[in-house]
PDB file of C-alpha atoms in Angstrom:
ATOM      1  CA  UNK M   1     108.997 106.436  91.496  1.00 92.00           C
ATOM      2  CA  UNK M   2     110.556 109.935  92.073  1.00 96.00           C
ATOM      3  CA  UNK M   3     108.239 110.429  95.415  1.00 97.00           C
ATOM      4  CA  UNK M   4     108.482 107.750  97.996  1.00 97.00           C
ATOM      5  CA  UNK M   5     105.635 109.565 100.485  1.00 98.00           C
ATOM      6  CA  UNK M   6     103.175 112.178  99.344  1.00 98.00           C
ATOM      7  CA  UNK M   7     100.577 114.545 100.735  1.00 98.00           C
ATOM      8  CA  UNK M   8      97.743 115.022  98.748  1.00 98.00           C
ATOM      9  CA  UNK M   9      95.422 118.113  99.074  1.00 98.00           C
ATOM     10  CA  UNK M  10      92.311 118.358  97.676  1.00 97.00           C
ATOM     11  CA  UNK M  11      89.725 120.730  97.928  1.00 92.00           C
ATOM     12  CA  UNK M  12      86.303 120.402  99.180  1.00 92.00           C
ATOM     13  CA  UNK M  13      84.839 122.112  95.804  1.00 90.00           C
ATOM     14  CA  UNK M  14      86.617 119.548  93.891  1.00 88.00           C
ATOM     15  CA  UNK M  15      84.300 116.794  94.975  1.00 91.00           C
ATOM     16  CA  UNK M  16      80.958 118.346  93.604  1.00 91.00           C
ATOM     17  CA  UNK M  17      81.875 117.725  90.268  1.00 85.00           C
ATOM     18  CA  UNK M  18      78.925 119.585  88.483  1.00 86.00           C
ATOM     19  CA  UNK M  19      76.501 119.938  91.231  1.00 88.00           C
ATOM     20  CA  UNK M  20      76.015 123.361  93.273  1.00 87.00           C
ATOM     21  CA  UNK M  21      77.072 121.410  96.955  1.00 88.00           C
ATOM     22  CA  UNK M  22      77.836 118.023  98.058  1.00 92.00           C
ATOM     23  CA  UNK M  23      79.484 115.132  96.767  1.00 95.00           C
ATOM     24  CA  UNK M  24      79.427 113.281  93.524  1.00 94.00           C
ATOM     25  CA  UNK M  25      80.168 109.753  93.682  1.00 95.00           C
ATOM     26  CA  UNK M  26      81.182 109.261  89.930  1.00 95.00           C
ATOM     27  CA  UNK M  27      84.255 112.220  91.027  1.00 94.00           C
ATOM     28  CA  UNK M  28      84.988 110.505  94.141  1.00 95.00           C
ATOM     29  CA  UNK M  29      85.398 106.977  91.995  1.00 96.00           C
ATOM     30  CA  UNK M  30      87.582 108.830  89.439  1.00 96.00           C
ATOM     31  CA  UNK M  31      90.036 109.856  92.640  1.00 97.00           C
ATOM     32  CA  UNK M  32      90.021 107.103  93.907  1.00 98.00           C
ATOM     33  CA  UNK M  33      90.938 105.061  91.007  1.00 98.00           C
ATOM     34  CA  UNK M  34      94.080 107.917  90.091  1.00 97.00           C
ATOM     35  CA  UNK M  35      95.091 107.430  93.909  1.00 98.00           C
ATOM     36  CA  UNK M  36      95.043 103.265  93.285  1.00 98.00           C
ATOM     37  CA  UNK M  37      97.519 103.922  90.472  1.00 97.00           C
ATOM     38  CA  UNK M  38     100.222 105.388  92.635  1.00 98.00           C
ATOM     39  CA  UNK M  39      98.840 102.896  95.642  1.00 98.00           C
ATOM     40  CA  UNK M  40      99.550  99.723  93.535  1.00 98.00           C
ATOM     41  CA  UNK M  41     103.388 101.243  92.509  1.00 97.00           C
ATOM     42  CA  UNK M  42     104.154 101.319  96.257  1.00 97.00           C
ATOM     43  CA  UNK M  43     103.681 105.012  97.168  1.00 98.00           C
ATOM     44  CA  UNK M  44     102.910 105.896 100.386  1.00 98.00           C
ATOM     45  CA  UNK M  45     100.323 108.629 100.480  1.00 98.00           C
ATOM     46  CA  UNK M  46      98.519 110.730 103.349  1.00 98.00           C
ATOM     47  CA  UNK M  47      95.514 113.095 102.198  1.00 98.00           C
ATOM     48  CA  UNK M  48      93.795 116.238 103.269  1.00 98.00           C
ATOM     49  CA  UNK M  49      90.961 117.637 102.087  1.00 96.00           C
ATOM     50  CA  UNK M  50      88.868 120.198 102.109  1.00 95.00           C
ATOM     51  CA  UNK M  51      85.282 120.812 103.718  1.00 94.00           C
ATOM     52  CA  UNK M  52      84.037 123.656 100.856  1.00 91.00           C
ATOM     53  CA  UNK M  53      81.875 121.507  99.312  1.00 93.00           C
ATOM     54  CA  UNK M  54      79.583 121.426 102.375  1.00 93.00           C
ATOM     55  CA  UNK M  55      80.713 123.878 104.828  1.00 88.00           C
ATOM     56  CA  UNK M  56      83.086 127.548 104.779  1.00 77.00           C
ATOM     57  CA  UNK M  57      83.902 128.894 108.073  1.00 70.00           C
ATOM     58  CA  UNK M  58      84.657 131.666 106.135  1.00 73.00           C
ATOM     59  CA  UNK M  59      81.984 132.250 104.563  1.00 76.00           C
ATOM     60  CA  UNK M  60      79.768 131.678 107.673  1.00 74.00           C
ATOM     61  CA  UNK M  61      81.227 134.189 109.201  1.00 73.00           C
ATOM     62  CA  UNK M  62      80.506 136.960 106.208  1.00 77.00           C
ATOM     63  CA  UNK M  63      77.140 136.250 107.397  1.00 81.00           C
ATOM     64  CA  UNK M  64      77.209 137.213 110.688  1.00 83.00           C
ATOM     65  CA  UNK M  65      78.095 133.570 112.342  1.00 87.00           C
ATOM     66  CA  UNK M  66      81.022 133.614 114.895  1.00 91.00           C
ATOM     67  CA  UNK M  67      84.016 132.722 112.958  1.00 91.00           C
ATOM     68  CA  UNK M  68      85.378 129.850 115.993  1.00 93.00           C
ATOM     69  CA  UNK M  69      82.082 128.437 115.603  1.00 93.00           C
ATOM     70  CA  UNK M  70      81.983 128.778 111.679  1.00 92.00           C
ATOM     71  CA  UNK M  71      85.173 127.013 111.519  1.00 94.00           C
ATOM     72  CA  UNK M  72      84.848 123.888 113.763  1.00 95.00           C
ATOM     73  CA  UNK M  73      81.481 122.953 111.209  1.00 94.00           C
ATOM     74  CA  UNK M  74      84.012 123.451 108.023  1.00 94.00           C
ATOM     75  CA  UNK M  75      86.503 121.175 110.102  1.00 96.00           C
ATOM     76  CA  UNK M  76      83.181 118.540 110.915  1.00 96.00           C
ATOM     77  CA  UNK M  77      82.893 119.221 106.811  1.00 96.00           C
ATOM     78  CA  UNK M  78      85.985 117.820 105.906  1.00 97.00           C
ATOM     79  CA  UNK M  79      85.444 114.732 108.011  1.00 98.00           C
ATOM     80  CA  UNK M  80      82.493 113.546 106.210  1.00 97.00           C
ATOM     81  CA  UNK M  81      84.528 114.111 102.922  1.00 97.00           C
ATOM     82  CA  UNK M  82      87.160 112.284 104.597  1.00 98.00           C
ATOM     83  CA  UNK M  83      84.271 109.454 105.227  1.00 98.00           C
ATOM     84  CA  UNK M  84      83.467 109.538 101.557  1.00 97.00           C
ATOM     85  CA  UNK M  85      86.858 109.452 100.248  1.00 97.00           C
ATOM     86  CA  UNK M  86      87.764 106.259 102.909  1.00 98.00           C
ATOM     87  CA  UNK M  87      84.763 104.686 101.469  1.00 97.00           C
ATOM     88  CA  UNK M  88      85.513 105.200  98.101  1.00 97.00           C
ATOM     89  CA  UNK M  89      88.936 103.852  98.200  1.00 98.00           C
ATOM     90  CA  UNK M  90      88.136 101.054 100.244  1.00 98.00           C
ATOM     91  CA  UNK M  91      85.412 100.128  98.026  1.00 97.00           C
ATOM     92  CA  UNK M  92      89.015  99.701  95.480  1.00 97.00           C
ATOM     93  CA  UNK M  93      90.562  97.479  97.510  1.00 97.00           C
ATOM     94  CA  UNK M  94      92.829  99.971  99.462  1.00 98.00           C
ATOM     95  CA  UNK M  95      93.435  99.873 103.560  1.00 98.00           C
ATOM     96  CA  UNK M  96      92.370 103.443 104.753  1.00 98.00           C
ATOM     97  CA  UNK M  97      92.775 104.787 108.139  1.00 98.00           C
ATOM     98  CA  UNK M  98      90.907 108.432 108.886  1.00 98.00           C
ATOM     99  CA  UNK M  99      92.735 110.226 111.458  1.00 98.00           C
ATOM    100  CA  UNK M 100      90.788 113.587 112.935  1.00 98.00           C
ATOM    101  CA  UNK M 101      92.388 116.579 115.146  1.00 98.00           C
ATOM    102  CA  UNK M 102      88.993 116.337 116.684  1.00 97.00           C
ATOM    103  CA  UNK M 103      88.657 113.576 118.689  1.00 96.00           C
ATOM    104  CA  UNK M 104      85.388 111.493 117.060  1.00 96.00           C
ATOM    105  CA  UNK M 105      86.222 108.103 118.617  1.00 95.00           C
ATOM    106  CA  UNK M 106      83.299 106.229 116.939  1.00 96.00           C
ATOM    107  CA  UNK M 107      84.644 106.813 113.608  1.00 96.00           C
ATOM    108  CA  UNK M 108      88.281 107.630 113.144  1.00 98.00           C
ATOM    109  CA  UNK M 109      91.116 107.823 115.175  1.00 98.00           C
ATOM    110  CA  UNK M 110      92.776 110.854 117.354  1.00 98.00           C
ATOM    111  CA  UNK M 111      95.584 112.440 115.351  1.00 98.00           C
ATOM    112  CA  UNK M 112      99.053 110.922 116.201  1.00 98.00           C
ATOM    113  CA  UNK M 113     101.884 111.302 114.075  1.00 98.00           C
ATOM    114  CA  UNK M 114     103.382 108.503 114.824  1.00 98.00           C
ATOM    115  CA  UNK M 115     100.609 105.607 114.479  1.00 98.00           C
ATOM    116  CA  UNK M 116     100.124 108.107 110.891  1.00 98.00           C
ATOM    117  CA  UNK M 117     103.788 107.259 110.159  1.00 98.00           C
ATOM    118  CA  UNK M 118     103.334 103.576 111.256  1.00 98.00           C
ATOM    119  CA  UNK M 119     100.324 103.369 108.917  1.00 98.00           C
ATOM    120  CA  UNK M 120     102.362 104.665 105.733  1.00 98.00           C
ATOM    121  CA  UNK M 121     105.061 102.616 106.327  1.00 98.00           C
ATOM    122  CA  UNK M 122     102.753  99.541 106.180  1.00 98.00           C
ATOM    123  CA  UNK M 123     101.508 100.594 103.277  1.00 98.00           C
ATOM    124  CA  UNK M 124      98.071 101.928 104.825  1.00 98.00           C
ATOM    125  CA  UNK M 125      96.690 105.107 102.591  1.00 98.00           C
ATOM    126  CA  UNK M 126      96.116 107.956 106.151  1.00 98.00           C
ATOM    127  CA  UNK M 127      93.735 110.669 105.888  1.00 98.00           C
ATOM    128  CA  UNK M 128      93.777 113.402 107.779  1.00 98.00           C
ATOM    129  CA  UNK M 129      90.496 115.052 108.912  1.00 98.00           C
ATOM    130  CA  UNK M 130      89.313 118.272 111.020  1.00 98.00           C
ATOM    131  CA  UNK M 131      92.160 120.125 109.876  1.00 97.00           C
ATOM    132  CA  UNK M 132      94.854 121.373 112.447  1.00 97.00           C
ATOM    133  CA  UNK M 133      91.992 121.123 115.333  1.00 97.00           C
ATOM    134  CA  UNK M 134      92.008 124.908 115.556  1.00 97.00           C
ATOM    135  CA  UNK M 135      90.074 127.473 114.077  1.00 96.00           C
ATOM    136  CA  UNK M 136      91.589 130.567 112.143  1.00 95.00           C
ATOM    137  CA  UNK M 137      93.684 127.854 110.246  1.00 96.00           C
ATOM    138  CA  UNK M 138      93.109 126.502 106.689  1.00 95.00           C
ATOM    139  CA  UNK M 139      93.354 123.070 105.569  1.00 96.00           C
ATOM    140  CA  UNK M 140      95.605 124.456 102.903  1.00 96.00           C
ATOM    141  CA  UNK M 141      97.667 125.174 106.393  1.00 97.00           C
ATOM    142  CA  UNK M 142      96.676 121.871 107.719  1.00 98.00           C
ATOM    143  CA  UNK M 143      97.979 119.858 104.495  1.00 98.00           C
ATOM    144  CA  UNK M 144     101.734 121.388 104.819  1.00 98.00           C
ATOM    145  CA  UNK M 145     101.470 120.654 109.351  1.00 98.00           C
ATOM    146  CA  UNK M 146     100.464 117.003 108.274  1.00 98.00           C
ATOM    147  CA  UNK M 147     103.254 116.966 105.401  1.00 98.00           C
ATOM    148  CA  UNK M 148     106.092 118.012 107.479  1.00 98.00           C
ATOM    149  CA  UNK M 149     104.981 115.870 110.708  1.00 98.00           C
ATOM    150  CA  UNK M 150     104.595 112.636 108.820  1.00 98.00           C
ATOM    151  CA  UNK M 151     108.110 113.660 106.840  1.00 98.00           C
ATOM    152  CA  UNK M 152     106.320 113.562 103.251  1.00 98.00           C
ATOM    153  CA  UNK M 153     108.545 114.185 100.564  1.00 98.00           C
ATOM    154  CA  UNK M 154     105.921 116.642  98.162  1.00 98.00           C
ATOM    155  CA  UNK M 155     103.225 118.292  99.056  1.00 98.00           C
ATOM    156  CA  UNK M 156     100.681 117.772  95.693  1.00 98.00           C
ATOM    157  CA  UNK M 157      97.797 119.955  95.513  1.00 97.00           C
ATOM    158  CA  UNK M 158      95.100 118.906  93.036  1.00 95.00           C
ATOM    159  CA  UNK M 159      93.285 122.145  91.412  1.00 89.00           C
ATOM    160  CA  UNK M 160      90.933 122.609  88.633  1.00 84.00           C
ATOM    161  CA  UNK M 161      93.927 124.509  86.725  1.00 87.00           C
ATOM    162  CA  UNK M 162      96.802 122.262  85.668  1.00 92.00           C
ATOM    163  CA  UNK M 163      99.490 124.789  87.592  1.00 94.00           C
ATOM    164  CA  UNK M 164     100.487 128.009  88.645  1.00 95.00           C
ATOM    165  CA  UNK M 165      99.680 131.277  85.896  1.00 95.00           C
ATOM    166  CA  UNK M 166     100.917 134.787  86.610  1.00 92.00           C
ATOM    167  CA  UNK M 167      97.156 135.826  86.829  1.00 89.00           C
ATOM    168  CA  UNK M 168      94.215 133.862  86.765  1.00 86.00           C
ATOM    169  CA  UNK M 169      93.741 132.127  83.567  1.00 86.00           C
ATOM    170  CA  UNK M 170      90.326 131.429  83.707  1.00 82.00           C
ATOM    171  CA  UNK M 171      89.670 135.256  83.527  1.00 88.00           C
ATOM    172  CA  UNK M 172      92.530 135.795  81.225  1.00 90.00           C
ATOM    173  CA  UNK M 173      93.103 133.981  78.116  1.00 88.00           C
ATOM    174  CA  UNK M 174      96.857 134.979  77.866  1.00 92.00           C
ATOM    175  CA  UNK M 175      97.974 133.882  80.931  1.00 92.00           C
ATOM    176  CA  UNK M 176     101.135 132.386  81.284  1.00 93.00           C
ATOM    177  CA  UNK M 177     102.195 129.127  82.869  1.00 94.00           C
ATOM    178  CA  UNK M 178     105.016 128.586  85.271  1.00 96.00           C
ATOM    179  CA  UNK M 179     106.637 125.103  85.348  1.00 95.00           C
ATOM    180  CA  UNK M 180     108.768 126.050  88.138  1.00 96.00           C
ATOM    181  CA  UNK M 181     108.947 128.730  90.038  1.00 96.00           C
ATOM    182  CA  UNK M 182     110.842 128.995  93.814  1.00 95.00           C
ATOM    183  CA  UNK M 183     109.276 129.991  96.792  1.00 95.00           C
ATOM    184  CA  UNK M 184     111.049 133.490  97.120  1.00 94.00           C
ATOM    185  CA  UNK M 185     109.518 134.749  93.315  1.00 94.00           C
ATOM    186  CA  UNK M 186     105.661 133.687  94.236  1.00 93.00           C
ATOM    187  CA  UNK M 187     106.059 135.988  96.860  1.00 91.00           C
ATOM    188  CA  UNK M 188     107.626 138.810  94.973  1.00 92.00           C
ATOM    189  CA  UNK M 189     104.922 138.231  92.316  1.00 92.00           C
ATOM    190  CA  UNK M 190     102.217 137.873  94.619  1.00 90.00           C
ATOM    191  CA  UNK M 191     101.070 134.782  93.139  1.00 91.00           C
ATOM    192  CA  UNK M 192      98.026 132.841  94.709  1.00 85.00           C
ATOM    193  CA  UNK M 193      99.190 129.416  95.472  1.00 88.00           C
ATOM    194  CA  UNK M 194      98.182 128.512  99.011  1.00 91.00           C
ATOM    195  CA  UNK M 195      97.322 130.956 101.802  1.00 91.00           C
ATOM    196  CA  UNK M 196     100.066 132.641 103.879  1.00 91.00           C
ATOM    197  CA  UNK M 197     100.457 130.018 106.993  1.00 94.00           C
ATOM    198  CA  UNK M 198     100.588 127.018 104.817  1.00 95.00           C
ATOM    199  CA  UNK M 199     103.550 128.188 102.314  1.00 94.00           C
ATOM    200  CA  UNK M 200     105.675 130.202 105.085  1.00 94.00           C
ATOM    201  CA  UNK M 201     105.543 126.912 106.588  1.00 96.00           C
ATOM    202  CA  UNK M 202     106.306 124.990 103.633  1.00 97.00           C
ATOM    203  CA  UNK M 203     109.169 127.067 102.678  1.00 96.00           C
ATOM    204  CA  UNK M 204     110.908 126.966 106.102  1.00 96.00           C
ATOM    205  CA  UNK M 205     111.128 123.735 106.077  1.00 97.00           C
ATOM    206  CA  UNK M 206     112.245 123.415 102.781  1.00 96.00           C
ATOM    207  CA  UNK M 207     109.221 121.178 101.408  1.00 97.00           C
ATOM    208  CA  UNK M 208     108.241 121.396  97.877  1.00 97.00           C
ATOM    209  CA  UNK M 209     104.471 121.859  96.270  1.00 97.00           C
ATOM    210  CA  UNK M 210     103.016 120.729  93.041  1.00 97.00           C
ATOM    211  CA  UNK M 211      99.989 122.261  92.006  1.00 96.00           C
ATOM    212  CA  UNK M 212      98.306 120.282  88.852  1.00 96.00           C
ATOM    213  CA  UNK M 213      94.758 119.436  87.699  1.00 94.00           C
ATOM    214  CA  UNK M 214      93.397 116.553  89.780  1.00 94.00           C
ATOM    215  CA  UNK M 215      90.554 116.029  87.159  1.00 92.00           C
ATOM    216  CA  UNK M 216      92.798 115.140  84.040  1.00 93.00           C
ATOM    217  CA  UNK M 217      93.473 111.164  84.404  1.00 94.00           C
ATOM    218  CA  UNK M 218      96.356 109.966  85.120  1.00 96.00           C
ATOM    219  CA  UNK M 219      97.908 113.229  86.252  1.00 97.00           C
ATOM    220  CA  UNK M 220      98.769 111.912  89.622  1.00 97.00           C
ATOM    221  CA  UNK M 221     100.791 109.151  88.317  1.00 97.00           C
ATOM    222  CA  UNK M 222     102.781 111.015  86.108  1.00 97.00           C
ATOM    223  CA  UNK M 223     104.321 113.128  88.696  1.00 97.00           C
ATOM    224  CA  UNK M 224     105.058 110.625  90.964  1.00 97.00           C
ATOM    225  CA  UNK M 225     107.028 108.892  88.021  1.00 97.00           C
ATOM    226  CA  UNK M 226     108.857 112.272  87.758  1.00 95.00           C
ATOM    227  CA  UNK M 227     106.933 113.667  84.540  1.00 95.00           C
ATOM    228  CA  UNK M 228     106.534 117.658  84.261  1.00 93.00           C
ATOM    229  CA  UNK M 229     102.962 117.875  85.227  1.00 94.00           C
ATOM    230  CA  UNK M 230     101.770 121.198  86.764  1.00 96.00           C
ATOM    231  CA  UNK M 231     103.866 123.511  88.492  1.00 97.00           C
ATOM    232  CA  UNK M 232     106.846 122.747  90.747  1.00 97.00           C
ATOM    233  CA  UNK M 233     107.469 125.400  93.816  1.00 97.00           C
ATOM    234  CA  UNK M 234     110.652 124.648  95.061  1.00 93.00           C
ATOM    235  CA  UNK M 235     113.209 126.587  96.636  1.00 86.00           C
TER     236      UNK M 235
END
């Protein structure tokens, strides 16, 4: 396999499949099964994922909430997801542990890199919940902390588009594809690949992203066995 440890990032939004909020189960099998795959050929994987599906800080706050307080419900968000996802993969036959920057002793563990790193090594698929523990902070941001603590090799974000186009090619037919691109030219082009935080952090220490579409089967295999799937930011 090309990638011995991974962190997966997926969004929130992801996880409706077609509904207008929540989860739906049939999406969170379909992960789960594509995770298995890479489970079963001995990669090590952590997770982060997004809280969209239930909860935006954000978007709380455009409506008058107070942002800190908005964005400690999106990270509560993403630890229910993380509850679902657990579920779902232990339901496959996987060992799961949820860890949380929050500290929610009844049903995950407090955040510490190195029982996280202890878990991957034995083979134990870590999810990381409640984002960094701070508001103001993404879990795009979150995803890249987690990657670089736990010493992940790739960090592969799972989109709805199957890479990185020089404009958005759901609005625009003609967009074009990258299959590589470095760090320095998304900047220069302005591209839209993560926010700010999470890929200054990513390039400073040097640690590659793949973006590709989560919901095409098989997908996450193929890149850990080194196949050109989605788009490759590298340095």
């Amino acid at each position: 396999m090309k990638y011995k440890r991974i962190l997966l990032k997926l969004s929130g939004e992801a996880l409706m499949g077609e509904r207008q909020y929540g989860i739906d189960p049939k999406i969170l099998g379909e992960y789960a099964d594509q995770i298995k795959e890479i489970h079963d050929k001995g990669v090590e994987i952590a997770i982060v994922i997004g809280g969209g599906n239930i909860f935006r800080g954000v978007a709380g706050a455009s409506n008058g909430m107070d942002r800190v307080q908005g964005d400690y419900m999106g990270m509560l968000a993403t630890v229910i997801n993380g509850m679902a996802l657990q579920g779902a993969l232990e339901d496959k036959g996987m060992l799961t542990r949820l860890q949380t920057a929050l500290k929610i002793e009844a049903i995950a563990e407090p955040y510490i890199k190195r029982r996280a790193v202890r878990h991957l090594e034995k083979g134990r698929i870590v999810i990381f919940g409640a984002g960094t523990g701070n508001p103001y902070f993404t879990t795009d941001t979150a995803a890249v902390l987690r990657g670089v603590e736990v010493h992940a090799d790739v960090i592969l974000k799972g989109t709805r588009v199957d890479g990185i186009y020089d404009s958005d090619p759901e609005k625009n037919a003609n967009a074009v594809k990258f299959d590589s691109i470095t760090f320095e030219d998304v900047i220069k082009k302005g591209l839209n690949v993560m926010d700010s935080t999470a890929f200054t952090l990513s390039q400073e220490n040097a640690l590659p992203i793949v973006v590709f579409d989560m919901n095409q089967k098989g997908n996450l295999l193929k890149i850990c066995e080194g196949e050109n799937i989605g788009t490759v930011v590298k340095i």
